[in-house]
Amino acid sequence: MTEPTVARGFEVPASVDRIRRQAAMVGVIGLVALIGGAFVNRPQFFQSYLVAFIFWSGVSLGCLALLMVHHLSGGAWGLVIRRILEAAAKTLPLVALLFVPLIFGLEHVYEWAQPELVAKDPILLHKAPFLNTPFWVARTLIYFLLWSGMAFLLTKWSSQQDQGGAAGLDRRFARLSGPGLVIYGLTVSLAAIDWMMSVDPHWFSTIYGFVMVGGQGLSALAFIIIVLFTLTKSEPMSSVVQSKHLHDLGKLLFAFVMLYAYFTFSQFLIIWSANLPEEIPWYIRRLSNGWQFVMFALVLLHFALPFAMLLSADIKQNLRLLMPIALLLFVMRTVDVMFQVSPQFHEGIYIGWIDVAALVGVGGVWVAAFCHYLRGRPILPVNDPYLKEALANHGSH
Amino acid sequence: MASELTRQAVPTAPDEVPVLAPGQTFKSVTDTISGIVLTLKTPLFWFANFGIGFLLLQLFLLGVTMLLFKGTGVWGINQPVGWGFAIINFVWWIGIGHAGTLISAILFLFRQQWRMSINRAAEAMTLFAVICALQFPLFHTGRPWLAAYWLLPYPNTMGMWPQFRSPLIWDVFAVSTYGTISAVFWFTGLIPDLATMRDKAQGRLAKTIYGVLAMGWRGSAAHWRRYETAYMLLAGLSTPLVLSVHTVVSFDFAVSLIPGWHATLFPPYFVAGAIYSGFAMVLTLLIPIRAVYNLKGLITERHLDAMAKVMLATGWIVFYGYMMEAFVAWYSASYYEGFVIWNRMTGPYWWALWALVFCNGVMPQTLWFKKVRTSPVPLFIVSIIVNVGMWLERYVIVVTSLHRDYLPSSWGMYAGTVWDWAIYLGTIGLFLTLFYLFLRVLPMISIFEMRELVHKKSPGKHVEMME
């Protein structure tokens, strides 16, 4: 019953290659439009690009974190998606490259990068030792070195395992992943402050790192479920992925939907009830001039609807029903990132074609790279000692 | 051979210790666990611990008598520190309870087998911790016999309602829900075992009492089906409680304006701290008990290892909270936020903060080493240190945020009085008394879940040894 699945070949289906080419094409079109946008409206180009960069880097980082969680916790759910996680984590050097254009337009995005504004503002002067261009760029560089390094090691060892390499590899995975998650938590929190929070340099919120981590986890899980949907259209994944795996992934998605709502609602309740002049402007901006409708949409479509749907065990186990929810959440993640960033640049509700071009352009390139990394290796970690157990069909648990 | 089977059945790393020592059978687990209760020979260890608890309980009664006789003036609270030991101890006890709920609900939903031999004791701990926690707000009202009248929103003709915008009222709902669900969950899980006790007990009185409590359980398939459904539903209901209760407790502070209290990070960081202290307390209780009662085959090093790992993870979240608070206090450029943190680090309570950093931040780093995670004695020491650290954390949060407010003319110092300590140590006595009574009269490990584990680990092997 369990033997044939392990013995069969685990080539990546041809559809991945097709998607890679299509994504690259879409990406190039998006980027061309985006570069056009840079000539039309330079500040908007950088502002839109920041949103796209934060969103897509979040997918990579969320996958890296889930990969490390899986290496520590084990479990069948993680083995089935490990290659997806690894391929997404491998894009991190590319994401670092995608970061570079931002450096040339910091003054269009961050008030603290405009010396004449800083000079007039005692709060910005106070923060200047931390929020200044060289240090800020150096920090991001360090984050990417750490993230890419961890992704590199984890995927390298995984390849060694495929070739039947050294024993004790699973211990090595765990040994990196423990400290790795600590590093991830600390660096992503700082990145949340650097990239997102400092867009409004007067505002601060200690939970913001958690918000970023939760958002990345949610983006990554939604992405994984979408990819699984595509992969299970053909062999071998169509016979590998079972309802028990989907149930676990569905539960994780459900947990992250709730967790993200919990983090953001906690932040809202605490700031709203204290109503302090240092903090409340951030929400006033986002609750007026049309932005409040985006917030309502987030409450409904980023939380309430997925929450209600994911309560059902049947939906969690059925990829055809789970996929649309994941897709909705994936789209709402982009809306949420935009909601966190854009109101700083636009008093009234705004979404322009440059925003879309940036998300699609960066996304196309990212997806093409992801498919490229997915292609190179078997679609499952074939030599993992627990794979047999993970693929065994015990019926219901 | 048995360990070979174990290895195939569970996805553990090959060198991992199993969740159940090899060679256990249906009979051996049933006899080991029920034997602790159904015997006339009570170990000296039990008398010693129960005795200490009972003595401290008398201290509690003394402290409460004094308090009711003289009023809250016997406590150290005054201006500017109007919240002292009562809230510190309340938060400390409520936090400790969280490990029980996490083990019984979340780990159940995650199908973690290592929860099976520790969930019963941990749930009992939760229940008793909630009872201890409740003493503090109850007596802090000054007239506990009127507390229900003040706190519960009942329809009345005078249109008098509690202040629903106050997180203290949210606490009433959060904690009473928590207590109720925990009690129901614990009792439901006990029913099949109470039937076993009924069947195994020799004395007439014991048979009757266990029989009444077992509510007519006969172990039929229909009983089991209903049981499983009920247990699953209760686990689902309990899961949000793991997060919600301490979130609401954190709102007691965070929803205010006080620098040092008003921080958006408080909810998740309090929840992590609660789980952290709860696991520390489970280890503090179970490490000596498993040695004395010879339960090392049921509560294995694997359990110690897993609990230590949870502590390491939650400990890091807590430590992250301290660092983030300090960093954002500077980053915010708010004079008062900065002052509170600076005052914590270098002011008159500097010792509390640095002791806290040592207990909660530095010491737990030893848990990175597997040797520490699986050795009972070092782990026991770490767990005690974390218990102390988590108390200090609440001490630092409550006292240092209040004692120097915006006006230096209204600054002051705070220290618990002898009656504060009497009531605090007294609740430890209450806790120990209840816990050791539980050990003596109820099976401290779930018998039927252990039988299930025996079946899963070595299918067929146990059958010939069944009675």
CSV table of C-alpha atoms in Angstrom, one decimal, chain B residues 89-230:
chain,number,residue,atom,x,y,z
B,89,ASN,CA,0.2,37.4,42.3
B,90,PHE,CA,-3.0,37.3,40.3
B,91,VAL,CA,-1.2,37.6,37.0
B,92,TRP,CA,1.5,35.1,38.2
B,93,TRP,CA,-1.1,32.4,39.1
B,94,ILE,CA,-3.3,32.9,36.1
B,95,GLY,CA,-0.2,32.6,33.9
B,96,ILE,CA,0.8,29.4,35.5
B,97,GLY,CA,-2.5,27.9,34.6
B,98,HIS,CA,-1.9,28.4,30.9
B,99,ALA,CA,0.4,25.4,30.5
B,100,GLY,CA,-2.4,23.0,31.5
B,101,THR,CA,-4.8,24.5,28.9
B,102,LEU,CA,-2.1,24.5,26.2
B,103,ILE,CA,-1.2,20.9,26.9
B,104,SER,CA,-4.7,19.6,27.1
B,105,ALA,CA,-6.2,21.6,24.2
B,106,ILE,CA,-3.7,22.8,21.7
B,107,LEU,CA,-1.4,19.8,21.9
B,108,PHE,CA,-4.5,17.6,21.6
B,109,LEU,CA,-5.5,19.3,18.4
B,110,PHE,CA,-1.9,18.9,17.1
B,111,ARG,CA,-2.0,15.2,18.0
B,112,GLN,CA,1.1,15.4,20.1
B,113,GLN,CA,1.5,12.2,21.9
B,114,TRP,CA,3.8,13.6,24.6
B,115,ARG,CA,0.9,15.4,26.1
B,116,MET,CA,-0.9,12.2,27.1
B,117,SER,CA,1.0,11.4,30.4
B,118,ILE,CA,1.2,15.0,31.6
B,119,ASN,CA,-2.2,16.5,30.7
B,120,ARG,CA,-4.1,15.3,33.7
B,121,ALA,CA,-1.7,16.8,36.3
B,122,ALA,CA,-1.3,19.9,34.2
B,123,GLU,CA,-5.0,20.5,34.0
B,124,ALA,CA,-5.3,20.0,37.7
B,125,MET,CA,-2.6,22.5,38.1
B,126,THR,CA,-4.5,24.9,35.9
B,127,LEU,CA,-7.6,24.6,38.0
B,128,PHE,CA,-5.9,25.1,41.3
B,129,ALA,CA,-3.8,28.0,39.9
B,130,VAL,CA,-7.0,29.7,38.8
B,131,ILE,CA,-8.4,29.2,42.4
B,132,CYS,CA,-5.3,30.8,43.9
B,133,ALA,CA,-5.4,33.7,41.4
B,134,LEU,CA,-9.0,34.4,42.2
B,135,GLN,CA,-8.2,35.1,45.9
B,136,PHE,CA,-6.4,38.3,45.0
B,137,PRO,CA,-9.0,40.3,43.1
B,138,LEU,CA,-11.6,38.9,45.4
B,139,PHE,CA,-10.0,40.2,48.5
B,140,HIS,CA,-8.7,43.3,46.9
B,141,THR,CA,-12.4,44.5,46.5
B,142,GLY,CA,-12.2,44.9,50.3
B,143,ARG,CA,-15.6,43.3,50.8
B,144,PRO,CA,-15.5,40.0,48.9
B,145,TRP,CA,-19.1,39.2,50.0
B,146,LEU,CA,-20.2,42.0,47.7
B,147,ALA,CA,-17.9,41.2,44.8
B,148,ALA,CA,-20.5,39.4,42.8
B,149,TYR,CA,-22.8,42.4,43.2
B,150,TRP,CA,-20.2,44.8,41.9
B,151,LEU,CA,-18.7,42.8,39.2
B,152,LEU,CA,-21.4,40.7,37.5
B,153,PRO,CA,-23.7,42.5,35.1
B,154,TYR,CA,-27.2,41.4,36.2
B,155,PRO,CA,-30.3,43.3,34.9
B,156,ASN,CA,-31.5,45.6,37.6
B,157,THR,CA,-34.1,48.4,38.0
B,158,MET,CA,-31.5,51.0,39.0
B,159,GLY,CA,-29.8,50.8,35.7
B,160,MET,CA,-26.5,50.3,37.4
B,161,TRP,CA,-24.0,48.4,35.3
B,162,PRO,CA,-20.3,47.7,35.7
B,163,GLN,CA,-18.0,49.8,33.6
B,164,PHE,CA,-17.8,47.7,30.4
B,165,ARG,CA,-15.0,49.7,29.0
B,166,SER,CA,-12.8,48.6,31.9
B,167,PRO,CA,-10.5,45.7,31.2
B,168,LEU,CA,-11.0,44.7,34.8
B,169,ILE,CA,-14.6,43.7,33.9
B,170,TRP,CA,-13.3,41.9,30.9
B,171,ASP,CA,-11.1,40.0,33.3
B,172,VAL,CA,-14.2,38.8,35.2
B,173,PHE,CA,-15.6,37.3,32.1
B,174,ALA,CA,-12.3,36.0,30.8
B,175,VAL,CA,-11.3,34.3,34.0
B,176,SER,CA,-14.7,32.9,34.9
B,177,THR,CA,-15.0,31.4,31.5
B,178,TYR,CA,-11.5,30.0,31.8
B,179,GLY,CA,-12.2,28.5,35.2
B,180,THR,CA,-15.5,26.9,34.0
B,181,ILE,CA,-14.2,25.4,30.8
B,182,SER,CA,-11.0,24.2,32.5
B,183,ALA,CA,-13.1,22.4,35.2
B,184,VAL,CA,-15.5,20.8,32.7
B,185,PHE,CA,-12.6,19.8,30.5
B,186,TRP,CA,-10.7,18.2,33.3
B,187,PHE,CA,-13.7,16.4,34.7
B,188,THR,CA,-14.8,15.1,31.3
B,189,GLY,CA,-11.3,13.7,30.7
B,190,LEU,CA,-11.5,12.0,34.1
B,191,ILE,CA,-14.8,10.1,33.6
B,192,PRO,CA,-13.4,6.9,32.0
B,193,ASP,CA,-10.6,6.8,34.6
B,194,LEU,CA,-13.1,7.3,37.4
B,195,ALA,CA,-14.9,4.2,36.1
B,196,THR,CA,-11.6,2.3,36.2
B,197,MET,CA,-11.1,3.4,39.8
B,198,ARG,CA,-14.6,2.4,40.7
B,199,ASP,CA,-13.9,-1.1,39.3
B,200,LYS,CA,-10.5,-1.4,41.0
B,201,ALA,CA,-11.3,0.0,44.4
B,202,GLN,CA,-11.6,-2.4,47.3
B,203,GLY,CA,-13.3,-0.3,49.9
B,204,ARG,CA,-17.1,0.3,49.9
B,205,LEU,CA,-16.8,4.0,50.4
B,206,ALA,CA,-14.2,4.4,47.6
B,207,LYS,CA,-16.3,2.3,45.3
B,208,THR,CA,-19.4,4.5,45.9
B,209,ILE,CA,-17.6,7.8,45.5
B,210,TYR,CA,-15.8,6.8,42.3
B,211,GLY,CA,-19.0,5.2,41.1
B,212,VAL,CA,-21.1,8.3,41.6
B,213,LEU,CA,-18.4,10.4,39.9
B,214,ALA,CA,-18.1,8.1,37.0
B,215,MET,CA,-21.7,8.8,36.1
B,216,GLY,CA,-22.5,5.3,35.0
B,217,TRP,CA,-19.6,4.9,32.5
B,218,ARG,CA,-19.5,1.4,31.1
B,219,GLY,CA,-17.1,2.0,28.3
B,220,SER,CA,-19.6,1.0,25.6
B,221,ALA,CA,-18.9,2.1,22.0
B,222,ALA,CA,-21.6,4.7,22.3
B,223,HIS,CA,-20.1,6.1,25.4
B,224,TRP,CA,-16.7,6.4,23.7
B,225,ARG,CA,-18.2,8.0,20.6
B,226,ARG,CA,-19.9,10.7,22.7
B,227,TYR,CA,-16.9,11.1,24.9
B,228,GLU,CA,-14.6,11.7,21.9
B,229,THR,CA,-17.0,14.3,20.4
B,230,ALA,CA,-17.3,16.1,23.7
